[in-house]
Amino acid sequence: MNKKMQKNQITRKEALKKMGKYAALTAVGTFLILSPTHAAQGSPPDPGGDDIWN
Amino acid sequence: MNLSLAPDHIIKIKDVYVLWFQKSNKYIVLSEDNFTILQNYLKSKDILSFINNSENYSTESSKNIYAEVEQLLLECHEEKIIEPFKSESLKDSSNWLSKIYNIKGVILKVNYASQKILSLIHQQFAHLENTEKKIFKAEFHIVLENDQLQLFKNKHHCGSFFKADYHLLQGKFAIELLCETTDTNEADWLGAFHASTISNQREAIMLIGESGSGKSTLSAILMSAGFNLVADDFTPVLSKSQTICCYPSAISIKEGSFAIIESLFSDNSEIFVSKSPKGKIRYITPINKNQTKEIHCNKIVLVNYKKNANTTLEEVSIEKLLNILIPDSWISPIPENAAYFLNWLKQITFYELTYSDNEEVILKFQKLLNN
């Protein structure tokens, strides 16, 4: 499993939690909360990739 | 009245509303019905007046909805506190690995404290290396100190990053590089999107998708067919003009796509083996025949490579696209820039591409750009 997948799974879990938290609004129609990253970034590292620091 | 919790910007795009909150820099996407509920909450003086105005919902449902809207708005007004980094000073050293790059006539010098640090940045810009120029506009130093990566521009400290967060160093370096090459400040940028961008001479198309979705490979395929490569994996947009600026890094191709790339390019790429944080990467020199530095973009394509799939390109809902675009990108938290972002979104048509065949996907993009 690569890191991005892990990251996405966490995101989905968080999303489900959030949807539970806002179940009534979600039932009414489209409802998304989206947060951009707090700074510009390159492509995030692959967790399965090489650790260049070791 | 709960107007103190109102969003700072609201825009309607097709059948959804996109709201922005300055304190948290969060975006909310709502259907018309949910937006009506939120408006009702904001103009109600208490829960009773909210229930009285909520004719379509039972009292019990209205109570739940009221509580959720309140919780949502409070969450969106939670201020995001970003700890300032501890200022460091640049120490003298004679062991710098120095590289000089010529980026569209702007000469920059970057000093790396080690080979490992060099591998984080240099491979993307190796095609711009210039060994003859001695006078440079700006100088960067990147060093590992106190177990953190430290970035200096003209000897002024401009960021500290944990080793594992080297992608944040790359992002900060990219913004500083863009500011130098375009004579701008960070506040002039609407955002930097996790996207690749291709263009013809008139307009650009942004390609988005999760890592591994095939953005970079598709960019290389389209570049080999004569499209310009404006940016790979990091697409910067200027706020006032809402134009995409060329970001001149090489296209990074992961090992899984080497065979495709080798069939398209023969000799203008090099393989860096291992010790790149992402393992084996092949870097393709970008080709951009467009002489202008900035280009308009009003089409964004969500890319999915799917083996043996038929090639389809269809319009897709804004909520599906924003769900990928926003969490993976930096969007300026400055209110004026957030307004420019929303204004830009209104002009965009969103597509979803599924593809497996190179020839078919090239035809799709030729048609899309001619439209």
Coordinates of C-alpha atoms in Angstrom, one line a residue, chain B residues 37-371:
Chain B
I37 CA -30.9 26.5 5.4
L38 CA -27.6 28.3 6.2
Q39 CA -29.2 31.6 5.2
N40 CA -32.1 30.9 7.4
Y41 CA -29.8 30.2 10.3
L42 CA -27.9 33.5 9.7
K43 CA -31.0 35.6 9.7
S44 CA -32.8 33.9 12.6
K45 CA -32.5 35.5 16.0
D46 CA -32.9 32.1 17.8
I47 CA -33.7 28.5 17.3
L48 CA -37.5 29.2 17.5
S49 CA -37.4 31.6 14.7
F50 CA -35.3 29.2 12.7
I51 CA -37.8 26.4 13.3
N52 CA -40.7 28.7 12.3
N53 CA -38.9 29.6 9.0
S54 CA -38.1 25.9 8.3
E55 CA -41.4 24.9 6.7
N56 CA -40.1 21.9 4.8
Y57 CA -38.7 20.1 7.9
S58 CA -40.3 18.7 11.0
T59 CA -39.5 20.4 14.3
E60 CA -37.2 17.5 15.3
S61 CA -35.3 17.7 12.0
S62 CA -35.1 21.5 12.3
K63 CA -33.5 21.2 15.7
N64 CA -30.9 18.8 14.4
I65 CA -30.2 21.0 11.4
Y66 CA -29.9 24.1 13.5
A67 CA -27.3 22.4 15.8
E68 CA -25.3 21.2 12.8
V69 CA -25.3 24.5 11.0
E70 CA -24.1 26.2 14.3
Q71 CA -21.4 23.6 14.7
L72 CA -20.3 23.9 11.1
L73 CA -20.1 27.7 11.2
L74 CA -18.2 27.6 14.5
E75 CA -15.7 25.1 13.0
C76 CA -15.3 27.4 9.9
H77 CA -14.5 30.3 12.2
E78 CA -11.8 28.5 14.2
E79 CA -8.6 30.3 13.5
K80 CA -5.8 28.2 12.1
I81 CA -2.7 29.1 14.1
I82 CA 0.5 28.4 12.3
E83 CA 3.5 28.4 14.6
P84 CA 6.2 30.7 13.3
F85 CA 9.5 29.0 12.6
K86 CA 12.5 29.8 14.7
S87 CA 14.8 32.1 12.9
E88 CA 18.2 30.6 12.0
S89 CA 21.3 32.3 10.7
L90 CA 23.4 31.0 7.8
K91 CA 26.7 29.6 8.8
D92 CA 29.8 29.8 6.7
S93 CA 30.8 26.6 4.9
S94 CA 33.1 25.9 2.1
N95 CA 31.5 22.6 1.2
W96 CA 28.5 23.9 -0.7
L97 CA 27.4 22.0 -3.9
S98 CA 26.6 25.1 -6.0
K99 CA 24.5 25.1 -9.1
I100 CA 23.6 28.0 -11.3
Y101 CA 20.3 27.9 -13.3
N102 CA 19.1 30.1 -16.2
I103 CA 15.4 30.3 -15.9
K104 CA 14.1 32.3 -18.9
G105 CA 17.0 34.7 -18.6
V106 CA 16.9 35.1 -14.8
I107 CA 20.1 33.6 -13.3
L108 CA 19.7 32.0 -9.9
K109 CA 22.3 30.3 -7.8
V110 CA 21.4 27.5 -5.4
N111 CA 23.9 26.1 -2.8
Y112 CA 23.1 22.7 -1.4
A113 CA 24.8 21.6 1.8
S114 CA 24.9 17.9 0.7
Q115 CA 24.2 15.5 -2.1
K116 CA 21.0 14.3 -0.4
I117 CA 19.7 17.9 -0.2
L118 CA 20.7 18.4 -3.8
S119 CA 18.6 15.4 -4.8
L120 CA 15.5 17.1 -3.5
I121 CA 15.6 20.0 -5.9
H122 CA 18.4 19.8 -8.6
Q123 CA 17.1 16.9 -10.7
Q124 CA 14.0 18.9 -11.6
F125 CA 16.1 21.8 -12.8
A126 CA 19.2 20.1 -14.2
H127 CA 18.1 20.9 -17.7
L128 CA 18.4 24.6 -16.8
E129 CA 21.9 24.4 -15.3
N130 CA 24.3 26.9 -16.7
T131 CA 28.0 26.7 -15.9
E132 CA 29.1 29.9 -17.7
K133 CA 27.0 32.6 -15.9
K134 CA 28.7 34.1 -12.8
I135 CA 26.4 36.9 -12.0
F136 CA 23.1 35.9 -10.5
K137 CA 19.9 37.7 -9.4
A138 CA 19.3 35.8 -6.3
E139 CA 21.1 33.1 -4.3
F140 CA 19.6 30.3 -2.2
H141 CA 21.2 28.1 0.5
I142 CA 19.6 24.9 1.7
V143 CA 21.1 23.2 4.7
L144 CA 20.1 20.5 7.3
E145 CA 20.5 22.0 10.8
N146 CA 18.9 21.0 14.1
D147 CA 17.4 18.1 12.2
Q148 CA 15.5 20.4 10.0
L149 CA 15.9 21.6 6.5
Q150 CA 16.6 25.3 6.4
L151 CA 16.0 27.5 3.4
F152 CA 17.8 30.9 2.9
K153 CA 17.3 33.4 0.2
N154 CA 20.0 36.0 -0.2
K155 CA 21.2 34.8 3.2
H156 CA 17.8 35.6 4.9
H157 CA 16.1 32.7 6.5
C158 CA 12.8 31.9 4.9
G159 CA 11.7 28.6 6.2
S160 CA 12.4 25.5 8.4
F161 CA 11.0 22.1 7.5
F162 CA 11.1 18.7 9.1
K163 CA 13.1 16.2 7.1
A164 CA 10.1 14.1 6.3
D165 CA 8.3 17.2 5.1
Y166 CA 10.8 17.9 2.3
H167 CA 7.8 18.5 0.0
L168 CA 7.1 21.7 1.9
L169 CA 10.7 22.8 1.4
Q170 CA 10.2 22.1 -2.4
G171 CA 7.0 24.1 -2.3
K172 CA 8.5 27.1 -0.6
F173 CA 11.5 27.0 -2.9
A174 CA 9.2 26.9 -5.9
I175 CA 7.3 30.0 -4.7
E176 CA 10.5 31.9 -4.0
L177 CA 11.9 30.9 -7.4
L178 CA 8.6 32.1 -9.1
C179 CA 8.8 35.4 -7.2
E180 CA 12.3 35.9 -8.4
T181 CA 11.6 35.0 -12.0
T182 CA 8.4 37.0 -12.3
D183 CA 9.2 39.9 -10.1
T184 CA 6.3 39.2 -7.8
N185 CA 5.6 38.6 -4.1
E186 CA 3.9 35.6 -2.5
A187 CA 0.8 37.8 -2.0
D188 CA 0.5 38.1 -5.8
W189 CA -0.2 34.4 -6.1
L190 CA -3.8 33.0 -6.0
G191 CA -2.4 29.5 -5.3
A192 CA -0.2 26.6 -6.4
F193 CA -2.2 23.6 -7.5
H194 CA -1.2 20.0 -7.4
A195 CA -1.8 19.8 -11.1
S196 CA 0.0 19.5 -14.4
T197 CA -0.8 22.0 -17.2
I198 CA -0.5 21.7 -21.0
S199 CA -1.4 24.3 -23.6
N200 CA -1.5 25.4 -27.2
Q201 CA -0.6 29.0 -28.1
R202 CA -4.0 30.3 -26.9
E203 CA -5.1 28.5 -23.8
A204 CA -4.1 26.0 -21.1
I205 CA -5.8 23.0 -19.6
M206 CA -5.0 21.9 -16.1
L207 CA -4.8 18.2 -15.3
I208 CA -5.6 17.1 -11.8
G209 CA -5.9 13.8 -10.0
E210 CA -4.5 11.9 -7.0
S211 CA -0.8 10.9 -7.1
G212 CA -0.5 7.9 -9.4
S213 CA -3.5 8.9 -11.5
G214 CA -1.3 9.5 -14.5
K215 CA -1.1 13.3 -14.7
S216 CA 2.6 13.5 -15.4
T217 CA 2.6 10.6 -17.9
L218 CA -0.4 12.2 -19.7
S219 CA 1.5 15.5 -19.8
A220 CA 4.4 13.8 -21.4
I221 CA 2.2 12.0 -23.9
L222 CA 0.5 15.3 -24.8
M223 CA 3.9 17.1 -25.0
S224 CA 5.2 14.5 -27.4
A225 CA 2.1 15.3 -29.6
G226 CA 3.1 19.0 -29.8
F227 CA 1.3 20.5 -26.9
N228 CA 3.3 22.9 -24.6
L229 CA 4.2 21.7 -21.1
V230 CA 3.4 24.7 -18.9
A231 CA 3.8 22.9 -15.5
D232 CA 4.2 19.4 -14.1
D233 CA 2.7 18.6 -10.8
F234 CA 2.9 22.2 -9.5
T235 CA 0.8 24.7 -11.3
P236 CA 1.1 28.3 -10.0
V237 CA -1.7 30.8 -10.7
L238 CA -1.4 34.6 -10.5
S239 CA -4.3 36.2 -8.6
K240 CA -5.2 39.4 -10.4
S241 CA -5.0 38.0 -13.9
Q242 CA -5.9 34.4 -12.9
T243 CA -3.4 33.2 -15.4
I244 CA -1.1 30.2 -15.1
C245 CA 2.6 30.9 -15.0
C246 CA 5.0 28.5 -16.6
Y247 CA 6.9 26.5 -14.0
P248 CA 10.0 25.1 -15.7
S249 CA 10.7 22.0 -13.7
A250 CA 11.2 18.7 -15.6
I251 CA 8.4 16.2 -15.9
S252 CA 8.9 13.5 -13.2
I253 CA 8.0 10.1 -14.5
K254 CA 7.8 7.1 -12.1
E255 CA 9.1 3.7 -13.0
G256 CA 5.7 2.3 -13.8
S257 CA 5.5 4.6 -16.9
F258 CA 9.0 4.2 -18.2
A259 CA 8.0 1.9 -21.0
I260 CA 5.4 4.4 -22.3
I261 CA 7.9 7.3 -22.1
E262 CA 10.6 5.4 -23.8
S263 CA 8.3 4.9 -26.8
L264 CA 7.7 8.6 -27.0
F265 CA 11.1 10.1 -26.2
S266 CA 14.5 8.8 -27.2
D267 CA 17.3 11.0 -25.9
N268 CA 16.1 14.1 -24.0
S269 CA 15.7 12.5 -20.6
E270 CA 17.9 11.0 -18.0
I271 CA 17.3 8.3 -15.4
F272 CA 18.2 9.1 -11.8
V273 CA 18.3 5.8 -10.0
S274 CA 17.2 5.5 -6.4
K275 CA 18.1 8.0 -3.7
S276 CA 15.5 10.2 -5.2
P277 CA 12.8 10.2 -2.4
K278 CA 10.4 8.5 -4.8
G279 CA 12.8 5.8 -6.0
K280 CA 13.6 5.6 -9.7
I281 CA 12.4 8.7 -11.5
R282 CA 12.9 9.7 -15.1
Y283 CA 13.0 13.4 -15.7
I284 CA 11.8 14.7 -19.1
T285 CA 12.9 18.1 -20.2
P286 CA 9.8 20.3 -20.7
I287 CA 9.0 21.8 -24.1
N288 CA 7.0 25.1 -24.1
K289 CA 7.0 26.9 -27.5
N290 CA 4.7 29.5 -26.1
Q291 CA 6.8 32.7 -25.6
T292 CA 4.4 34.4 -23.2
K293 CA 5.0 33.8 -19.5
E294 CA 1.4 33.5 -18.5
I295 CA -1.6 31.8 -20.1
H296 CA -5.4 31.7 -19.4
C297 CA -7.0 28.4 -18.3
N298 CA -10.7 27.7 -18.3
K299 CA -10.7 24.0 -18.4
I300 CA -9.7 21.5 -15.7
V301 CA -9.6 17.8 -16.4
L302 CA -9.7 15.1 -13.7
V303 CA -7.4 12.4 -15.0
N304 CA -7.9 8.6 -14.5
Y305 CA -5.7 6.2 -16.2
K306 CA -7.4 2.8 -16.4
K307 CA -5.9 -0.2 -18.2
N308 CA -7.9 -1.3 -21.2
A309 CA -10.6 1.4 -20.6
N310 CA -12.4 3.2 -23.4
T311 CA -11.3 6.8 -23.7
T312 CA -14.0 9.1 -22.4
L313 CA -14.0 12.8 -21.6
E314 CA -17.2 14.1 -20.0
E315 CA -18.2 17.2 -18.1
V316 CA -18.3 16.5 -14.4
S317 CA -19.8 18.3 -11.4
I318 CA -17.8 21.0 -9.6
E319 CA -18.2 19.3 -6.3
K320 CA -16.4 16.1 -7.5
L321 CA -13.6 18.2 -8.9
L322 CA -13.2 20.5 -6.0
N323 CA -13.0 17.5 -3.7
I324 CA -9.8 16.6 -5.4
L325 CA -8.4 20.0 -6.2
I326 CA -8.7 22.0 -3.0
P327 CA -7.3 19.6 -0.3
D328 CA -4.2 18.9 -2.4
S329 CA -3.4 22.5 -3.3
W330 CA -2.3 25.7 -1.6
I331 CA -4.8 28.5 -2.1
S332 CA -3.8 31.9 -0.8
P333 CA -5.6 32.8 2.5
I334 CA -5.6 36.5 1.6
P335 CA -9.3 37.5 1.2
E336 CA -8.7 39.3 -2.1
N337 CA -7.0 36.3 -3.5
A338 CA -9.7 33.9 -2.3
A339 CA -12.2 36.1 -4.1
Y340 CA -10.1 35.9 -7.2
F341 CA -10.0 32.1 -6.9
L342 CA -13.8 31.9 -6.6
N343 CA -14.2 34.2 -9.6
W344 CA -11.8 32.0 -11.6
L345 CA -13.7 28.9 -10.7
K346 CA -16.8 30.4 -12.1
Q347 CA -15.2 30.6 -15.5
I348 CA -14.0 27.0 -15.5
T349 CA -15.5 24.0 -17.2
F350 CA -14.8 20.7 -15.4
Y351 CA -14.2 17.4 -17.1
E352 CA -13.3 13.9 -16.2
L353 CA -11.1 11.8 -18.4
T354 CA -10.7 8.0 -18.4
Y355 CA -8.1 6.7 -20.8
S356 CA -5.7 3.9 -21.7
D357 CA -4.9 4.6 -25.3
N358 CA -2.4 7.4 -26.1
E359 CA -3.6 8.1 -29.7
E360 CA -7.2 8.4 -28.5
V361 CA -6.4 10.7 -25.6
I362 CA -4.3 13.0 -27.9
L363 CA -7.4 13.4 -30.2
K364 CA -9.6 14.2 -27.2
F365 CA -7.2 17.0 -26.2
Q366 CA -6.9 18.4 -29.7
K367 CA -10.6 18.6 -29.9
L368 CA -10.9 20.1 -26.4
L369 CA -8.4 22.8 -27.2
N370 CA -10.0 23.6 -30.6
N371 CA -13.3 24.1 -28.8

